[in-house]
Amino acid sequence: MAATPVTLEPTTLPSLRLSAKYSGLRIDAVRTNATLEAACTWGNTSDGGMNRLTCNNDDKSVRDWFISETKKYGCHHRVDEMGNIFAIRPGQNNNLPPIGLGSHLDTQPTGGKYDGILGVVCGMEVLRVLHANSITTYAPVAIINWTNEEGARFPPAMLCSGVWGGEFTVKYAQGRQDLEGNTLGGELKRIGYMGPTPCSFEANPLLAHFEVHIEQGPILDVAEKPVGIVRGVQSIRWYNVGVQGREAHTGTTPMDRRSDALLGAAKMIVETNRIVTETEVASRGGRATIAVINSSPQSINTIAGKVNIGLDIRAPADSDVGLIEKQCREGFAKICQQHSLEMTFDNFWISPALNFDPTMVECVKQSSSQIGCDIEIVSGAGHDSVYTSRKVPTAMIFVRCKDGVSHHPAEYSRDEDCAAGAEALLGAYLRYDDYIRRSTAKI
Amino acid sequence: MAATPVTLEPTTLPSLRLSAKYSGLRIDAVRTNATLEAACTWGNTSDGGMNRLTCNNDDKSVRDWFISETKKYGCHHRVDEMGNIFAIRPGQNNNLPPIGLGSHLDTQPTGGKYDGILGVVCGMEVLRVLHANSITTYAPVAIINWTNEEGARFPPAMLCSGVWGGEFTVKYAQGRQDLEGNTLGGELKRIGYMGPTPCSFEANPLLAHFEVHIEQGPILDVAEKPVGIVRGVQSIRWYNVGVQGREAHTGTTPMDRRSDALLGAAKMIVETNRIVTETEVASRGGRATIAVINSSPQSINTIAGKVNIGLDIRAPADSDVGLIEKQCREGFAKICQQHSLEMTFDNFWISPALNFDPTMVECVKQSSSQIGCDIEIVSGAGHDSVYTSRKVPTAMIFVRCKDGVSHHPAEYSRDEDCAAGAEALLGAYLRYDDYIRRSTAKI
């Protein structure tokens, strides 16, 4: 049965101290790692990585395991029509929706053991600590496995948190197909995970959403810190840029009579890099990348007549993404003029900058500072928390990963770093639960 | 029956004046154009272009027409085992091999009416003038249709002049397949053009080879001259360059911690262009082009880990191609160092600079000067004459084409320019035939 969402009053941040009764709670690194290894029983690969695509038999097995494990700590379960699993441990006030601690158990086809899996495991470790210490929190808590975060089998990514957060319809999401034409809906039914609960915040609300995730970047590794405080997710825009020149023979066409679309595109790639490394946006974390290129006619002795490139621009601030875009448009136009090229510049996707909930971020800060971590990071990548933040206060904790490598079998986080992530989550979550207790008491 | 090749003594170039008896001979522009239109009866397209791939039914029809037309001017025919057709008009000394006037009747799939076809037509117009004026030349003359010059259906290009010139074996060439798996040998048999004559200079020699061809470049168009004297074919080398970086997330990887293979490749493209437009080789006709690029993994949010590019370097002098190569190697290595990339640099094809026969080029110069043309050009592209020059003295005449466009339905040469090409060929060929007469008389 769905609880009712509540509106919380603003609070002053200093009141977020951890209750004395919780101050001795610790996460065990050996046990955390054992849980992680258990979660990787199905779909692991000989190179130390994982290949557990959404709704394959390994995904069914790990879901069964997740339900059976969380039952041991007093949880009942809701499975929604997108296969999202909510393992709910009751609190003192079960009229409140649960506080969610979520991430995902699916992986890339050549992925690692940490991306997503660590977030679910950290939630499970929080459960164990509550259970071992006979703690009944104020609000209920839900450890969540979001379906198909990677989107590797059923694009796009973050599909089922997206349905819950109102970005996609159930019909669209259930109809997504893999390369063999199997639908996500059909595969959810096949493995027995198309549940009866409607998939939406409105029908199945949360009070808030915390997520632990590996950083997937090098900041913490360079800083030698186990965890980081995620302030939000950077602004992202994607573009298709088309460059039209004139095909001509490489042997007979003088250099000064060419409209070489590939030369123009190459200059655009170099100019894009210059903008984000040499202009003012560089110091504000601006990033721009061209990683997709298609040239035609791909004949060694015919000058390229048509090239398409994919441009990815990111920055913590929307205004900086706009500024980078403006500089690219102007720089590219000059290149086109220089080489007699025509250009199309199409912005096909926008994801505005996202700031996580200040109260929740403060909870993360305080718990992180207790383990000596104070680095704040703006996430460069999307996560399920992007879509939960559309509906409920949300925050994230990043865990250091070696060399910033992810989506690769070499993806690695140390046992003690994984435990530090769980401990930061435990402290942040308990602070927030206390904050809820005090806030609702005032209502 | 094959005639025997002869060794000619050197001659002083001034002796190459046209005999007075030939001085009144002219080519008719209207008739030349009519012949060209007739040659385009089969395989023409609604956009004004041509699509006549080697050994399709249109190619069979134009071959039948070529044989039937040239018979009218006293030719007998040899078809060799690669389908090359030699329409031979006897001379006064039929112990000599014929002087060849050759080019090709096949086209690109979206080609024009002039590339190749004009060369065969010009040879036919020379025949008509000889016939109409009852001239029996000293050596026999052979109008030649070389099979599969374009290589569009059966790669590589210039395949069957290549067999004749010893570059390829008959077995290799007959075994070349189209995209449906049909072999050239099978298709030659199907259309009835796998002839009994062995395909080689040794078995079926020529005395020399003249070729008229559209320029496929803008030099004559800019200079407003109908024909140009081809001094030779420039030096060409082709390379595969592999750039290896490291895949990483575009959103989470700081700009200064990337090994972006596509950024590296883009800088190589820009550097290549800089070398041939801003260094000393620019003034000596050096050209370098990158027109093939393959990037992996082609995902908008994953930095490219591996890129391959195809590099085409050309210059009139082999030494300049070597110099451009050296500068590319050095420049590329610096780019790799700057971006932590690995590089492979593989030279997979070399075609050394080729200088046409000085005596024949002088014949072309003298005949061209009579129509007010004195521009000398180094051919940027390969032609059947590249392979004939391996065995016999060879020269070429270029005809102006609008905007330098070729391999396109818009390819166009004016009627009067086509006739000028035929007239330059007539004068050059008759001068050379006279030179042969005088030379062999001395033997």
Tab-separated table of N, CA, C and O in Angstrom, chain A residues 228-299:
chain	number	residue	atom	x	y	z
A	228	GLY	N	33.481	10.916	-1.813
A	228	GLY	CA	33.281	12.321	-2.164
A	228	GLY	C	31.811	12.686	-2.067
A	228	GLY	O	30.927	11.825	-2.175
A	229	ILE	N	31.566	13.961	-1.839
A	229	ILE	CA	30.208	14.494	-1.693
A	229	ILE	C	29.752	14.995	-3.062
A	229	ILE	O	30.384	15.872	-3.657
A	230	VAL	N	28.650	14.445	-3.571
A	230	VAL	CA	28.187	14.834	-4.898
A	230	VAL	C	27.224	16.009	-4.769
A	230	VAL	O	26.161	15.877	-4.169
A	231	ARG	N	27.628	17.136	-5.303
A	231	ARG	CA	26.789	18.335	-5.197
A	231	ARG	C	25.616	18.290	-6.166
A	231	ARG	O	24.566	18.886	-5.920
A	232	GLY	N	25.809	17.629	-7.291
A	232	GLY	CA	24.759	17.578	-8.297
A	232	GLY	C	25.300	16.908	-9.543
A	232	GLY	O	26.354	16.269	-9.511
A	233	VAL	N	24.578	17.055	-10.613
A	233	VAL	CA	24.994	16.470	-11.887
A	233	VAL	C	25.140	17.611	-12.875
A	233	VAL	O	24.304	18.512	-12.944
A	234	GLN	N	26.236	17.574	-13.623
A	234	GLN	CA	26.520	18.700	-14.500
A	234	GLN	C	25.515	18.816	-15.640
A	234	GLN	O	24.777	17.889	-15.958
A	235	SER	N	25.512	19.962	-16.233
A	235	SER	CA	24.672	20.265	-17.386
A	235	SER	C	25.264	19.574	-18.617
A	235	SER	O	26.473	19.576	-18.815
A	236	ILE	N	24.407	18.982	-19.407
A	236	ILE	CA	24.878	18.237	-20.591
A	236	ILE	C	24.026	18.616	-21.800
A	236	ILE	O	22.799	18.692	-21.696
A	237	ARG	N	24.676	18.849	-22.925
A	237	ARG	CA	23.942	18.979	-24.191
A	237	ARG	C	24.682	18.197	-25.272
A	237	ARG	O	25.904	18.209	-25.321
A	238	TRP	N	23.891	17.530	-26.117
A	238	TRP	CA	24.452	16.753	-27.231
A	238	TRP	C	24.005	17.341	-28.560
A	238	TRP	O	22.848	17.746	-28.711
A	239	TYR	N	24.926	17.315	-29.516
A	239	TYR	CA	24.692	17.924	-30.832
A	239	TYR	C	25.137	16.992	-31.957
A	239	TYR	O	26.108	16.251	-31.809
A	240	ASN	N	24.422	17.079	-33.076
A	240	ASN	CA	24.918	16.532	-34.337
A	240	ASN	C	25.365	17.693	-35.200
A	240	ASN	O	24.581	18.623	-35.440
A	241	VAL	N	26.598	17.654	-35.650
A	241	VAL	CA	27.102	18.692	-36.536
A	241	VAL	C	27.385	18.054	-37.900
A	241	VAL	O	28.111	17.054	-37.982
A	242	GLY	N	26.770	18.607	-38.927
A	242	GLY	CA	26.974	18.111	-40.289
A	242	GLY	C	27.854	19.083	-41.054
A	242	GLY	O	27.641	20.296	-40.991
A	243	VAL	N	28.852	18.569	-41.750
A	243	VAL	CA	29.762	19.406	-42.531
A	243	VAL	C	29.699	18.939	-43.986
A	243	VAL	O	29.948	17.769	-44.284
A	244	GLN	N	29.340	19.885	-44.858
A	244	GLN	CA	29.157	19.531	-46.267
A	244	GLN	C	30.212	20.245	-47.100
A	244	GLN	O	30.296	21.468	-47.076
A	245	GLY	N	31.042	19.462	-47.795
A	245	GLY	CA	32.044	20.051	-48.688
A	245	GLY	C	31.793	19.587	-50.104
A	245	GLY	O	30.638	19.451	-50.509
A	246	ARG	N	32.853	19.319	-50.846
A	246	ARG	CA	32.689	18.877	-52.234
A	246	ARG	C	33.670	17.750	-52.498
A	246	ARG	O	34.884	17.910	-52.312
A	247	GLU	N	33.143	16.606	-52.922
A	247	GLU	CA	34.009	15.484	-53.274
A	247	GLU	C	34.864	15.867	-54.479
A	247	GLU	O	34.368	16.518	-55.395
A	248	ALA	N	36.112	15.473	-54.456
A	248	ALA	CA	36.994	15.740	-55.605
A	248	ALA	C	38.184	14.788	-55.492
A	248	ALA	O	38.443	14.198	-54.440
A	249	HIS	N	38.900	14.679	-56.591
A	249	HIS	CA	40.007	13.727	-56.662
A	249	HIS	C	41.191	14.261	-55.850
A	249	HIS	O	41.604	15.400	-56.025
A	250	THR	N	41.739	13.423	-54.951
A	250	THR	CA	42.867	13.874	-54.125
A	250	THR	C	44.114	14.141	-54.964
A	250	THR	O	44.969	14.919	-54.562
A	251	GLY	N	44.205	13.481	-56.107
A	251	GLY	CA	45.424	13.604	-56.911
A	251	GLY	C	45.411	14.806	-57.837
A	251	GLY	O	46.462	15.337	-58.181
A	252	THR	N	44.220	15.230	-58.253
A	252	THR	CA	44.152	16.254	-59.299
A	252	THR	C	43.671	17.604	-58.783
A	252	THR	O	43.703	18.577	-59.523
A	253	THR	N	43.228	17.666	-57.548
A	253	THR	CA	42.637	18.910	-57.043
A	253	THR	C	43.667	19.681	-56.220
A	253	THR	O	44.085	19.205	-55.160
A	254	PRO	N	44.075	20.864	-56.699
A	254	PRO	CA	45.069	21.647	-55.948
A	254	PRO	C	44.569	21.950	-54.532
A	254	PRO	O	43.366	22.042	-54.286
A	255	MET	N	45.513	22.114	-53.611
A	255	MET	CA	45.173	22.308	-52.200
A	255	MET	C	44.284	23.534	-51.997
A	255	MET	O	43.445	23.538	-51.108
A	256	ASP	N	44.475	24.575	-52.829
A	256	ASP	CA	43.726	25.816	-52.610
A	256	ASP	C	42.380	25.825	-53.326
A	256	ASP	O	41.702	26.844	-53.350
A	257	ARG	N	41.991	24.705	-53.912
A	257	ARG	CA	40.690	24.645	-54.587
A	257	ARG	C	39.822	23.534	-54.010
A	257	ARG	O	38.987	22.955	-54.697
A	258	ARG	N	40.015	23.242	-52.741
A	258	ARG	CA	39.280	22.151	-52.108
A	258	ARG	C	38.216	22.659	-51.133
A	258	ARG	O	38.383	23.714	-50.530
A	259	SER	N	37.154	21.863	-51.004
A	259	SER	CA	36.210	22.045	-49.900
A	259	SER	C	36.206	20.709	-49.171
A	259	SER	O	35.343	19.862	-49.379
A	260	ASP	N	37.205	20.533	-48.329
A	260	ASP	CA	37.463	19.233	-47.699
A	260	ASP	C	36.695	19.156	-46.381
A	260	ASP	O	37.074	19.759	-45.379
A	261	ALA	N	35.614	18.396	-46.390
A	261	ALA	CA	34.739	18.321	-45.210
A	261	ALA	C	35.452	17.671	-44.022
A	261	ALA	O	35.191	18.035	-42.864
A	262	LEU	N	36.354	16.734	-44.296
A	262	LEU	CA	37.047	16.073	-43.180
A	262	LEU	C	38.099	17.005	-42.570
A	262	LEU	O	38.284	17.018	-41.346
A	263	LEU	N	38.751	17.794	-43.397
A	263	LEU	CA	39.693	18.781	-42.855
A	263	LEU	C	38.930	19.786	-41.984
A	263	LEU	O	39.374	20.136	-40.883
A	264	GLY	N	37.757	20.214	-42.471
A	264	GLY	CA	36.935	21.134	-41.677
A	264	GLY	C	36.533	20.511	-40.350
A	264	GLY	O	36.651	21.131	-39.283
A	265	ALA	N	36.073	19.265	-40.388
A	265	ALA	CA	35.648	18.579	-39.153
A	265	ALA	C	36.834	18.427	-38.201
A	265	ALA	O	36.692	18.591	-36.979
A	266	ALA	N	38.022	18.130	-38.753
A	266	ALA	CA	39.215	17.980	-37.908
A	266	ALA	C	39.525	19.302	-37.205
A	266	ALA	O	39.832	19.325	-36.011
A	267	LYS	N	39.415	20.405	-37.945
A	267	LYS	CA	39.661	21.702	-37.321
A	267	LYS	C	38.618	21.999	-36.244
A	267	LYS	O	38.919	22.624	-35.222
A	268	MET	N	37.377	21.531	-36.443
A	268	MET	CA	36.326	21.718	-35.430
A	268	MET	C	36.654	20.934	-34.156
A	268	MET	O	36.441	21.410	-33.041
A	269	ILE	N	37.183	19.717	-34.325
A	269	ILE	CA	37.557	18.901	-33.164
A	269	ILE	C	38.668	19.599	-32.385
A	269	ILE	O	38.619	19.691	-31.153
A	270	VAL	N	39.647	20.127	-33.107
A	270	VAL	CA	40.766	20.818	-32.455
A	270	VAL	C	40.266	22.101	-31.776
A	270	VAL	O	40.645	22.412	-30.640
A	271	GLU	N	39.373	22.838	-32.468
A	271	GLU	CA	38.846	24.083	-31.913
A	271	GLU	C	38.014	23.803	-30.649
A	271	GLU	O	38.111	24.535	-29.652
A	272	THR	N	37.219	22.746	-30.671
A	272	THR	CA	36.413	22.377	-29.505
A	272	THR	C	37.311	22.125	-28.300
A	272	THR	O	37.050	22.607	-27.190
A	273	ASN	N	38.385	21.404	-28.535
A	273	ASN	CA	39.323	21.113	-27.450
A	273	ASN	C	39.987	22.390	-26.944
A	273	ASN	O	40.174	22.574	-25.738
A	274	ARG	N	40.314	23.273	-27.876
A	274	ARG	CA	40.942	24.541	-27.481
A	274	ARG	C	40.011	25.335	-26.562
A	274	ARG	O	40.434	25.864	-25.523
A	275	ILE	N	38.727	25.382	-26.918
A	275	ILE	CA	37.771	26.187	-26.140
A	275	ILE	C	37.723	25.722	-24.683
A	275	ILE	O	37.731	26.543	-23.760
A	276	VAL	N	37.703	24.408	-24.467
A	276	VAL	CA	37.542	23.924	-23.087
A	276	VAL	C	38.875	23.704	-22.374
A	276	VAL	O	38.879	23.256	-21.216
A	277	THR	N	39.991	23.990	-23.044
A	277	THR	CA	41.266	23.884	-22.331
A	277	THR	C	41.969	25.238	-22.232
A	277	THR	O	42.822	25.419	-21.375
A	278	GLU	N	41.610	26.187	-23.092
A	278	GLU	CA	42.366	27.445	-23.113
A	278	GLU	C	41.526	28.683	-22.838
A	278	GLU	O	42.075	29.770	-22.701
A	279	THR	N	40.198	28.576	-22.784
A	279	THR	CA	39.404	29.772	-22.493
A	279	THR	C	38.900	29.697	-21.048
A	279	THR	O	39.132	28.717	-20.339
A	280	GLU	N	38.172	30.746	-20.630
A	280	GLU	CA	37.766	30.880	-19.229
A	280	GLU	C	36.940	29.692	-18.700
A	280	GLU	O	36.979	29.386	-17.516
A	281	VAL	N	36.194	29.006	-19.595
A	281	VAL	CA	35.355	27.898	-19.112
A	281	VAL	C	36.187	26.730	-18.587
A	281	VAL	O	35.682	25.904	-17.821
A	282	ALA	N	37.465	26.680	-18.989
A	282	ALA	CA	38.323	25.575	-18.539
A	282	ALA	C	38.412	25.565	-17.010
A	282	ALA	O	38.346	24.499	-16.378
A	283	SER	N	38.534	26.748	-16.410
A	283	SER	CA	38.703	26.830	-14.957
A	283	SER	C	37.401	26.546	-14.223
A	283	SER	O	37.394	26.342	-13.017
A	284	ARG	N	36.290	26.502	-14.955
A	284	ARG	CA	35.003	26.220	-14.309
A	284	ARG	C	34.490	24.830	-14.649
A	284	ARG	O	33.314	24.539	-14.531
A	285	GLY	N	35.399	23.956	-15.070
A	285	GLY	CA	35.038	22.541	-15.254
A	285	GLY	C	34.320	22.241	-16.554
A	285	GLY	O	33.691	21.187	-16.692
A	286	GLY	N	34.411	23.146	-17.528
A	286	GLY	CA	33.787	22.876	-18.819
A	286	GLY	C	34.480	21.717	-19.524
A	286	GLY	O	35.698	21.580	-19.458
A	287	ARG	N	33.684	20.879	-20.176
A	287	ARG	CA	34.233	19.749	-20.938
A	287	ARG	C	33.507	19.661	-22.257
A	287	ARG	O	32.288	19.841	-22.314
A	288	ALA	N	34.229	19.361	-23.315
A	288	ALA	CA	33.580	19.136	-24.616
A	288	ALA	C	34.367	18.086	-25.369
A	288	ALA	O	35.597	18.084	-25.351
A	289	THR	N	33.633	17.187	-25.987
A	289	THR	CA	34.251	16.020	-26.623
A	289	THR	C	33.544	15.720	-27.932
A	289	THR	O	32.321	15.800	-28.001
A	290	ILE	N	34.332	15.365	-28.933
A	290	ILE	CA	33.761	14.786	-30.149
A	290	ILE	C	34.279	13.353	-30.221
A	290	ILE	O	35.494	13.128	-30.279
A	291	ALA	N	33.364	12.397	-30.154
A	291	ALA	CA	33.766	10.988	-30.102
A	291	ALA	C	33.077	10.164	-31.185
A	291	ALA	O	33.292	8.966	-31.280
A	292	VAL	N	32.246	10.817	-31.977
A	292	VAL	CA	31.572	10.124	-33.078
A	292	VAL	C	31.882	10.883	-34.356
A	292	VAL	O	31.749	12.108	-34.397
A	293	ILE	N	32.344	10.162	-35.380
A	293	ILE	CA	32.610	10.804	-36.672
A	293	ILE	C	32.248	9.842	-37.789
A	293	ILE	O	32.552	8.647	-37.712
A	294	ASN	N	31.549	10.345	-38.786
A	294	ASN	CA	31.222	9.561	-39.972
A	294	ASN	C	31.547	10.399	-41.189
A	294	ASN	O	31.016	11.497	-41.345
A	295	SER	N	32.422	9.880	-42.032
A	295	SER	CA	32.892	10.598	-43.203
A	295	SER	C	32.462	9.855	-44.453
A	295	SER	O	32.414	8.633	-44.472
A	296	SER	N	32.174	10.596	-45.499
A	296	SER	CA	31.740	9.993	-46.758
A	296	SER	C	32.486	10.658	-47.909
A	296	SER	O	32.708	11.858	-47.864
A	297	PRO	N	32.912	9.916	-48.949
A	297	PRO	CA	32.609	8.514	-49.238
A	297	PRO	C	33.644	7.509	-48.742
A	297	PRO	O	33.586	6.358	-49.151
A	298	GLN	N	34.549	7.845	-47.863
A	298	GLN	CA	35.528	6.897	-47.322
A	298	GLN	C	36.353	6.202	-48.404
A	298	GLN	O	36.521	4.980	-48.382
A	299	SER	N	36.848	6.983	-49.334
A	299	SER	CA	37.727	6.454	-50.377
A	299	SER	C	39.026	7.239	-50.283
A	299	SER	O	39.010	8.470	-50.231
